[in-house]
Amino acid sequence: MAAVSLHHCCFYTRSSDDNFVFRHRKQHATGFLSVKCSSSSDPPPQPPSVALDSDFDPKVFRHNLTRSKNYNRKGFGHKQETLQLMNSEYTSDIIKKLKENGYEYTWGNVTVKLAESYGFCWGVERAVQIAYEARKQFPDDRIWITNEIIHNPTVNKRLDEMDVKNLPLNEGKKNYDVVNKGDVVVLPAFGAAVEEMVTLNQKSVQIVDTTCPWVSKVWNVVEKHKKGDYTSIIHGKYDHEETIATASFAATYVIVKNMKEATYVCDYILGGELDGSSSTKEAFMEKFKNAVSKGFDPDRDLVKCGIANQTTMLKGETEEIGKLLERTMMRKYGVENVNEHFMSFNTICDATQHNMIFRPTSRERQDAMYKLVDEKVDLMLVVGGWNSSNTSHLQEIAEERGIPSYWVDSEQRIGPGNKIAFKLNHGELVEKENWLPDGPITIGITSGASTPDKVVEDVLIKVFDIKREEAEALQVA
């Protein structure tokens, strides 16, 4: 195992004027202090309310939009130049060293094990790169973005510095009045709701669409559901930008966050004979009041169902939900009739031809995390935006295995001293003193799909600093 002394490592650090406000609550017996981050609890901005004709067809509209002269989704011919700029801003010598040494390396008394699939996925890199291209192509134009390009504060701050601005909010809704004819508007990697696309098209703006192709694949799936009069059962988070966009392409839908909610839906289909978790129609509608299509009727709309998902959800859970719904329809209508009542498609972000560009998918990243938690580590670091769905599932895997795991969105969450502010999978933000054990330690580390390698490096540098100061104090003693 290769090793170098911390005392001879030369790393650079970056300062930032970002401030995060915490409101302290009571001390827990575990030694954790719960905190709430005021910047991560707000609901996402909602798409505009647009009156669409009853015969409006989202698929036809999008087909026509993508062929209009004011629409671009392939960049502007500056790919190599912008990728070079991104590499200079977001790559890491530390990550390079780990990869060159079998994803494991020792600095002083800190051994780091890196998940074999981590960080920027192909769709995220593509989205950021096209956004960079947009600024180069339109150097003097106003550029807006409908949501965060990705869920990473470092990248979003960089785009803000490039004068790519988020649409302002008015009482939780995006203010499209600031967008003028001829402005440039970027659609983020998560996609945009149909209503947003209609609004922007009416304003005759230049649309730069960075939607991940895996997301638009899901839109095609719910279109097939609609064509066959199937209700879309969408495994996702109803307030996530991607799920909001996907639901806008569906005719009838219900969004389930996890297996528990899916079981409730299936129990309702079976009249309470699955596990008895459901009850009345009124109770169903109250439970899913924010997660169903307008006019949804569970008695009418759960006869024919198809599966779709938010692409970053846990792959195993989506698969199990699909199997549960299929078994439910078999039980309700008979095995011989199941295809008339159930439609399944694989919409998990998975390895396809995109592997040729060596970027991990959500599925590969989760598989690598399952492998990493089986190795001997003292603790786990999960690096990614606190509003990142795919990162939350990486944290979930570590927590389920009982490994001390710390989810941070940047190096600013570490310090002063041996102190850390981190997020748990279920959303609670906590602080912990003396989180790094004394003596030699082995750390497992991974990062979400929206996380640049440079952010992971900055987090590790903070760890190295703490352990170096510990070693220096022992020498003085």
Coordinates of C-alpha atoms in Angstrom, one line a residue:
M1 CA 0.0 0.0 0.0
A2 CA 1.5 3.3 -1.0
A3 CA 1.7 6.0 1.7
V4 CA 3.1 9.5 2.1
S5 CA 3.5 11.7 5.2
L6 CA 0.9 14.3 5.8
H7 CA 3.7 16.6 6.9
H8 CA 5.1 16.6 3.4
C9 CA 1.8 16.9 1.5
C10 CA 1.2 20.3 -0.1
F11 CA -2.4 21.0 -0.7
Y12 CA -4.1 24.3 -1.4
T13 CA -7.4 25.4 0.2
R14 CA -10.0 27.8 -1.0
S15 CA -11.9 30.4 1.0
S16 CA -15.5 31.3 0.5
D17 CA -17.9 34.0 1.7
D18 CA -20.8 31.6 1.6
N19 CA -22.7 31.6 5.0
F20 CA -25.1 29.0 6.2
V21 CA -27.5 29.9 8.9
F22 CA -28.2 27.3 11.6
R23 CA -30.9 27.3 14.3
H24 CA -29.9 25.1 17.2
R25 CA -32.2 22.8 18.9
K26 CA -31.9 20.5 22.0
Q27 CA -28.9 18.3 22.6
H28 CA -29.5 14.6 22.0
A29 CA -28.1 11.8 24.2
T30 CA -26.1 10.6 21.2
G31 CA -24.0 13.7 21.3
F32 CA -25.5 15.0 18.0
L33 CA -26.9 18.5 17.9
S34 CA -29.8 18.9 15.5
V35 CA -29.7 21.9 13.3
K36 CA -31.8 23.2 10.5
C37 CA -30.4 24.8 7.3
S38 CA -32.5 27.6 6.2
S39 CA -31.3 27.2 2.6
S40 CA -32.4 23.6 2.1
S41 CA -35.9 23.3 3.5
D42 CA -37.8 25.5 1.0
P43 CA -40.1 23.8 -1.4
P44 CA -39.0 23.9 -5.1
P45 CA -40.5 26.7 -7.2
Q46 CA -43.6 25.6 -9.0
P47 CA -44.1 25.8 -12.8
P48 CA -46.4 28.5 -14.2
S49 CA -50.2 28.1 -14.4
V50 CA -50.9 27.9 -18.1
A51 CA -54.3 27.4 -19.6
L52 CA -53.9 24.5 -22.0
D53 CA -56.6 23.4 -24.4
S54 CA -58.3 20.1 -23.6
D55 CA -56.8 18.6 -26.8
F56 CA -53.3 19.8 -26.0
D57 CA -50.7 17.0 -26.7
P58 CA -47.5 17.5 -24.8
K59 CA -45.6 15.0 -27.0
V60 CA -46.6 16.8 -30.2
F61 CA -45.8 20.2 -28.6
R62 CA -42.3 19.0 -27.5
H63 CA -41.7 17.4 -30.9
N64 CA -42.4 20.7 -32.7
L65 CA -40.5 22.7 -30.1
T66 CA -37.3 20.7 -30.5
R67 CA -37.4 21.4 -34.2
S68 CA -37.9 25.1 -34.0
K69 CA -35.1 27.6 -34.7
N70 CA -35.1 29.0 -31.1
Y71 CA -34.3 25.6 -29.5
N72 CA -31.0 23.9 -28.9
R73 CA -30.1 20.8 -27.1
K74 CA -26.8 19.8 -28.7
G75 CA -24.5 22.7 -27.8
F76 CA -23.0 25.3 -30.1
G77 CA -19.7 23.8 -31.3
H78 CA -17.6 24.9 -28.3
K79 CA -17.5 21.5 -26.6
Q80 CA -13.7 20.9 -26.4
E81 CA -13.0 24.4 -25.2
T82 CA -15.7 24.3 -22.5
L83 CA -14.7 20.8 -21.3
Q84 CA -11.1 22.0 -20.9
L85 CA -12.4 24.9 -18.7
M86 CA -14.5 22.5 -16.7
N87 CA -11.6 20.2 -16.2
S88 CA -9.5 23.1 -14.9
E89 CA -12.2 24.1 -12.4
Y90 CA -13.5 20.7 -11.2
T91 CA -10.9 18.0 -11.5
S92 CA -8.7 16.8 -8.6
D93 CA -5.2 15.5 -8.2
I94 CA -6.2 13.6 -5.0
I95 CA -9.0 11.7 -6.9
K96 CA -6.5 11.0 -9.7
K97 CA -4.1 9.5 -7.2
L98 CA -6.8 7.3 -5.7
K99 CA -7.9 6.0 -9.1
E100 CA -4.2 5.3 -10.1
N101 CA -3.8 3.2 -7.0
G102 CA -6.8 0.9 -7.2
Y103 CA -9.2 3.4 -5.5
E104 CA -7.3 3.3 -2.2
Y105 CA -4.4 5.4 -0.9
T106 CA -2.9 6.4 2.4
W107 CA -1.9 9.9 3.4
G108 CA -0.1 9.8 6.8
N109 CA -2.4 8.0 9.1
V110 CA -5.5 8.4 6.9
T111 CA -6.4 5.7 4.4
V112 CA -9.0 6.7 1.9
K113 CA -11.1 4.2 0.0
L114 CA -13.0 5.7 -3.0
A115 CA -16.1 4.1 -4.4
E116 CA -15.4 2.7 -7.9
S117 CA -18.2 4.7 -9.4
Y118 CA -18.8 8.2 -8.0
G119 CA -19.3 11.8 -8.9
F120 CA -20.3 13.5 -12.2
C121 CA -22.6 11.3 -14.3
W122 CA -22.7 11.7 -18.0
G123 CA -26.0 13.6 -18.0
V124 CA -24.7 16.1 -15.4
E125 CA -21.5 16.7 -17.2
R126 CA -23.4 17.2 -20.4
A127 CA -25.8 19.7 -18.8
V128 CA -23.1 21.8 -17.2
Q129 CA -21.0 21.7 -20.4
I130 CA -23.9 22.9 -22.6
A131 CA -24.6 25.7 -20.0
Y132 CA -21.0 26.8 -20.3
E133 CA -21.3 26.7 -24.1
A134 CA -24.5 28.9 -23.9
R135 CA -22.5 31.6 -22.1
K136 CA -19.8 31.5 -24.7
Q137 CA -22.3 31.5 -27.6
F138 CA -24.3 34.4 -26.1
P139 CA -21.6 36.5 -24.3
D140 CA -23.7 39.7 -24.1
D141 CA -27.2 38.2 -23.7
R142 CA -29.2 37.8 -20.5
I143 CA -29.2 34.1 -19.6
W144 CA -31.7 32.6 -17.2
I145 CA -32.1 29.1 -15.8
T146 CA -35.5 27.7 -14.7
N147 CA -34.0 25.7 -11.8
E148 CA -30.6 24.8 -10.5
I149 CA -28.7 23.3 -13.4
I150 CA -27.8 20.4 -11.0
H151 CA -28.0 19.9 -7.2
N152 CA -24.5 21.2 -6.3
P153 CA -23.8 24.5 -4.7
T154 CA -20.3 24.8 -6.1
V155 CA -21.4 24.4 -9.7
N156 CA -24.5 26.6 -9.3
K157 CA -22.3 29.4 -7.7
R158 CA -19.9 29.2 -10.6
L159 CA -22.8 29.7 -13.1
D160 CA -24.0 32.6 -11.1
E161 CA -20.5 34.1 -11.4
M162 CA -20.9 33.7 -15.2
D163 CA -24.1 35.7 -15.0
V164 CA -26.4 32.7 -15.6
K165 CA -29.2 33.7 -13.3
N166 CA -32.0 31.7 -11.7
L167 CA -35.5 33.0 -12.4
P168 CA -36.6 35.2 -9.4
L169 CA -39.4 33.9 -7.2
N170 CA -42.6 35.6 -6.2
E171 CA -44.4 33.8 -3.4
G172 CA -42.9 30.5 -4.3
K173 CA -43.6 30.8 -8.0
K174 CA -41.1 31.6 -10.7
N175 CA -41.5 35.1 -12.1
Y176 CA -41.4 34.8 -15.9
D177 CA -42.2 38.5 -16.4
V178 CA -38.5 39.3 -16.1
V179 CA -37.8 37.2 -19.3
N180 CA -37.9 39.2 -22.4
K181 CA -38.0 38.2 -26.1
G182 CA -34.5 37.3 -27.2
D183 CA -33.3 36.3 -23.8
V184 CA -31.6 32.9 -23.4
V185 CA -33.2 30.4 -21.0
V186 CA -31.5 27.2 -19.9
L187 CA -33.6 24.1 -19.0
P188 CA -31.7 22.1 -16.3
A189 CA -30.6 18.5 -16.3
F190 CA -33.8 17.5 -14.5
G191 CA -35.9 18.8 -17.3
A192 CA -38.8 21.3 -17.2
A193 CA -42.5 20.9 -16.9
V194 CA -44.6 21.2 -20.1
E195 CA -46.2 24.4 -18.8
E196 CA -42.7 26.0 -18.5
M197 CA -41.9 25.1 -22.1
V198 CA -45.1 26.6 -23.3
T199 CA -44.6 29.8 -21.4
L200 CA -41.0 30.2 -22.7
N201 CA -42.0 29.3 -26.3
Q202 CA -44.7 32.0 -26.2
K203 CA -42.0 34.5 -25.2
S204 CA -39.9 33.7 -28.2
V205 CA -36.7 33.1 -26.2
Q206 CA -33.7 31.1 -27.1
I207 CA -34.2 27.8 -25.3
V208 CA -31.1 25.8 -24.4
D209 CA -32.3 22.4 -23.2
T210 CA -29.8 20.4 -21.1
T211 CA -32.4 17.8 -20.0
C212 CA -30.7 14.4 -19.3
P213 CA -31.7 11.9 -22.0
W214 CA -32.5 9.4 -19.3
V215 CA -35.1 11.8 -18.0
S216 CA -36.7 12.3 -21.4
K217 CA -36.7 8.5 -21.7
V218 CA -39.1 8.5 -18.8
W219 CA -41.3 11.1 -20.5
N220 CA -41.6 8.7 -23.4
V221 CA -42.6 5.9 -21.0
V222 CA -45.5 8.0 -19.4
E223 CA -46.6 8.9 -22.9
K224 CA -47.0 5.2 -23.7
H225 CA -49.0 4.9 -20.5
K226 CA -51.2 7.7 -21.6
K227 CA -51.7 6.2 -25.1
G228 CA -52.8 2.9 -23.5
D229 CA -55.0 4.6 -20.9
Y230 CA -52.7 3.4 -18.1
T231 CA -52.2 5.4 -14.9
S232 CA -48.6 6.2 -14.3
I233 CA -47.3 5.1 -10.9
I234 CA -44.3 7.3 -10.6
H235 CA -41.7 6.2 -8.0
G236 CA -40.2 9.5 -6.9
K237 CA -40.5 12.6 -4.7
Y238 CA -43.5 14.7 -5.7
D239 CA -41.7 18.0 -5.0
H240 CA -38.5 17.1 -6.9
E241 CA -38.0 19.0 -10.2
E242 CA -37.6 15.9 -12.2
T243 CA -40.8 14.3 -11.0
I244 CA -42.7 17.5 -11.5
A245 CA -41.5 17.6 -15.1
T246 CA -42.3 13.9 -15.6
A247 CA -45.8 14.2 -14.1
S248 CA -46.5 17.1 -16.5
F249 CA -46.3 14.6 -19.4
A250 CA -48.6 12.1 -17.9
A251 CA -52.3 12.1 -18.2
T252 CA -53.2 10.4 -14.9
Y253 CA -50.7 9.6 -12.2
V254 CA -49.9 9.0 -8.6
I255 CA -46.5 9.5 -7.1
V256 CA -45.2 7.1 -4.5
K257 CA -42.0 8.0 -2.5
N258 CA -41.1 4.5 -1.3
M259 CA -42.2 0.9 -0.9
K260 CA -44.5 1.8 2.1
E261 CA -46.5 4.2 0.0
A262 CA -46.6 1.7 -3.0
T263 CA -47.9 -1.0 -0.6
Y264 CA -50.7 1.4 0.5
V265 CA -51.7 1.9 -3.1
C266 CA -51.6 -1.8 -3.9
D267 CA -53.6 -2.6 -0.7
Y268 CA -56.2 -0.1 -1.9
I269 CA -56.4 -1.8 -5.2
L270 CA -57.0 -5.1 -3.4
G271 CA -59.7 -3.7 -1.2
G272 CA -57.5 -3.9 2.0
E273 CA -56.6 -7.5 1.4
L274 CA -52.8 -7.0 1.0
D275 CA -51.8 -5.8 4.5
G276 CA -54.8 -3.6 5.5
S277 CA -52.8 -0.4 5.4
S278 CA -55.3 1.5 3.3
S279 CA -58.8 2.5 4.2
T280 CA -61.3 4.8 2.5
K281 CA -61.2 6.7 -0.8
E282 CA -61.1 9.9 1.2
A283 CA -58.1 8.8 3.3
F284 CA -56.3 7.8 0.0
M285 CA -56.9 11.3 -1.4
E286 CA -55.8 13.0 1.7
K287 CA -52.6 10.9 1.8
F288 CA -51.7 11.6 -1.8
K289 CA -53.2 15.1 -2.1
N290 CA -50.0 16.6 -3.4
A291 CA -49.0 13.5 -5.4
V292 CA -51.9 12.8 -7.8
S293 CA -53.1 14.3 -11.1
K294 CA -56.0 16.7 -11.2
G295 CA -59.3 14.9 -10.9
F296 CA -57.7 11.6 -9.8
D297 CA -60.1 8.9 -8.7
P298 CA -58.5 5.9 -7.1
D299 CA -61.5 3.7 -7.8
R300 CA -61.5 4.6 -11.5
D301 CA -57.8 5.2 -12.2
L302 CA -56.1 2.2 -10.5
V303 CA -57.5 -0.4 -12.9
K304 CA -54.7 -0.1 -15.4
C305 CA -51.3 1.0 -14.2
G306 CA -47.8 1.4 -15.5
I307 CA -44.5 2.0 -13.7
A308 CA -42.1 5.0 -14.2
N309 CA -39.7 6.6 -11.9
Q310 CA -37.5 9.5 -10.9
T311 CA -34.2 8.3 -12.4
T312 CA -32.2 8.8 -9.2
M313 CA -34.3 6.7 -6.9
L314 CA -32.9 3.5 -5.4
K315 CA -32.9 1.0 -8.2
G316 CA -33.8 -2.0 -6.0
E317 CA -36.8 -0.2 -4.6
T318 CA -38.1 0.7 -8.0
E319 CA -37.8 -2.8 -9.1
E320 CA -39.6 -4.2 -6.0
I321 CA -42.4 -1.6 -6.5
G322 CA -42.8 -2.8 -10.0
K323 CA -42.9 -6.5 -9.0
L324 CA -45.4 -5.7 -6.2
L325 CA -47.8 -3.8 -8.6
E326 CA -47.5 -6.7 -11.1
R327 CA -48.4 -9.3 -8.4
T328 CA -51.2 -7.1 -7.3
M329 CA -52.7 -7.0 -10.8
M330 CA -52.3 -10.7 -11.1
R331 CA -54.1 -11.3 -7.9
K332 CA -56.9 -8.8 -8.8
Y333 CA -57.5 -9.7 -12.4
G334 CA -55.8 -13.1 -13.0
V335 CA -52.4 -14.0 -14.4
E336 CA -53.8 -14.4 -17.9
N337 CA -55.0 -10.8 -17.9
V338 CA -52.1 -9.0 -16.2
N339 CA -50.9 -7.3 -19.4
E340 CA -54.2 -5.6 -19.7
H341 CA -53.7 -4.0 -16.3
F342 CA -50.0 -3.6 -15.9
M343 CA -47.2 -2.1 -18.0
S344 CA -43.6 -2.0 -16.9
F345 CA -40.5 -0.3 -18.4
N346 CA -37.0 0.0 -17.0
T347 CA -36.5 3.7 -16.5
I348 CA -33.7 3.5 -13.9
C349 CA -30.6 5.4 -15.0
D350 CA -28.4 2.5 -16.1
A351 CA -25.3 1.7 -18.1
T352 CA -25.9 1.9 -21.8
Q353 CA -23.9 3.1 -24.8
H354 CA -23.0 6.1 -22.7
N355 CA -20.4 4.0 -20.9
M356 CA -18.0 4.8 -23.8
I357 CA -17.5 8.2 -22.2
F358 CA -16.6 6.7 -18.8
R359 CA -19.2 8.4 -16.6
P360 CA -21.1 6.4 -14.0
T361 CA -24.9 6.2 -13.9
S362 CA -27.0 6.3 -10.8
R363 CA -27.3 2.6 -10.9
E364 CA -23.6 2.0 -11.1
R365 CA -23.0 4.5 -8.3
Q366 CA -25.4 2.7 -6.0
D367 CA -23.8 -0.6 -6.8
A368 CA -20.4 0.8 -6.0
M369 CA -21.7 2.1 -2.7
Y370 CA -23.1 -1.3 -1.8
K371 CA -19.6 -2.8 -2.5
L372 CA -17.8 -0.1 -0.5
V373 CA -20.0 -0.5 2.7
D374 CA -18.9 -4.2 2.7
E375 CA -15.3 -3.2 3.1
K376 CA -13.6 -2.4 6.4
V377 CA -13.9 1.4 7.1
D378 CA -14.2 3.4 10.2
L379 CA -16.6 5.9 8.7
M380 CA -18.1 7.0 5.5
L381 CA -18.1 10.5 3.8
V382 CA -20.9 11.1 1.3
V383 CA -20.3 14.4 -0.7
G384 CA -23.1 16.0 -2.6
G385 CA -25.7 18.7 -2.6
W386 CA -28.1 18.5 0.4
N387 CA -31.1 18.7 -2.0
S388 CA -29.7 16.0 -4.2
S389 CA -31.9 12.9 -4.4
N390 CA -29.3 10.5 -5.8
T391 CA -26.8 11.6 -3.0
S392 CA -29.5 11.0 -0.4
H393 CA -29.7 7.3 -1.5
L394 CA -26.0 6.9 -1.2
Q395 CA -26.3 8.1 2.4
E396 CA -29.2 5.8 2.9
I397 CA -27.1 2.8 1.9
A398 CA -24.5 3.6 4.5
E399 CA -27.0 4.3 7.2
E400 CA -28.8 1.0 6.6
R401 CA -25.5 -0.8 7.0
G402 CA -25.0 0.9 10.4
I403 CA -21.8 2.7 9.3
P404 CA -21.1 6.2 10.8
S405 CA -21.8 8.2 7.7
Y406 CA -21.5 12.0 7.2
W407 CA -23.2 13.7 4.2
V408 CA -21.8 17.1 3.5
D409 CA -22.3 19.4 0.5
S410 CA -18.9 21.1 0.8
E411 CA -15.8 21.4 2.9
Q412 CA -17.3 24.4 4.7
R413 CA -19.3 21.9 6.8
I414 CA -16.1 20.6 8.5
G415 CA -14.5 22.7 11.3
P416 CA -13.5 24.6 13.2
G417 CA -11.4 21.9 14.7
N418 CA -12.7 18.3 14.8
K419 CA -16.3 19.3 14.2
I420 CA -18.8 18.5 11.4
A421 CA -22.3 19.6 10.3
F422 CA -23.9 17.0 8.2
K423 CA -27.2 15.7 6.9
L424 CA -28.9 12.4 7.6
N425 CA -30.8 10.5 4.9
H426 CA -34.2 11.4 6.4
G427 CA -33.5 15.1 6.3
E428 CA -32.3 16.0 9.8
L429 CA -29.2 18.2 9.9
V430 CA -26.9 17.6 12.8
E431 CA -23.6 18.7 14.3
K432 CA -21.1 16.5 15.9
E433 CA -17.9 17.2 17.8
N434 CA -14.8 14.9 17.6
W435 CA -16.3 13.1 14.6
L436 CA -12.8 11.8 13.5
P437 CA -11.4 9.1 15.8
D438 CA -7.9 9.4 17.1
G439 CA -5.1 7.5 15.5
P440 CA -5.0 5.8 12.1
I441 CA -8.3 5.7 10.4
T442 CA -9.8 4.3 7.2
I443 CA -12.4 6.4 5.4
G444 CA -14.8 5.4 2.7
I445 CA -15.8 8.2 0.4
T446 CA -18.3 8.6 -2.5
S447 CA -20.0 11.5 -4.2
G448 CA -23.3 12.2 -5.9
A449 CA -24.0 12.6 -9.6
S450 CA -23.8 16.4 -9.4
T451 CA -20.5 16.6 -7.4
P452 CA -17.3 17.7 -9.0
D453 CA -14.1 15.9 -8.0
K454 CA -12.7 19.2 -6.7
V455 CA -15.4 19.4 -4.0
V456 CA -14.4 15.9 -2.8
E457 CA -10.8 16.9 -2.8
D458 CA -11.6 20.0 -0.7
V459 CA -13.5 17.8 1.9
L460 CA -10.5 15.4 2.1
I461 CA -8.1 18.2 2.6
K462 CA -10.1 19.3 5.6
V463 CA -9.8 15.7 7.0
F464 CA -6.1 15.7 6.3
D465 CA -5.6 19.0 8.1
I466 CA -7.4 17.8 11.2
K467 CA -5.4 14.6 11.4
R468 CA -2.1 16.4 10.7
E469 CA -2.9 18.8 13.6
E470 CA -3.6 15.8 15.8
A471 CA -0.2 14.3 14.9
E472 CA 1.6 17.5 15.5
A473 CA 0.0 17.9 19.0
L474 CA 1.1 14.4 19.9
Q475 CA 4.6 15.2 18.9
V476 CA 4.7 18.3 21.0
A477 CA 3.3 16.4 24.0

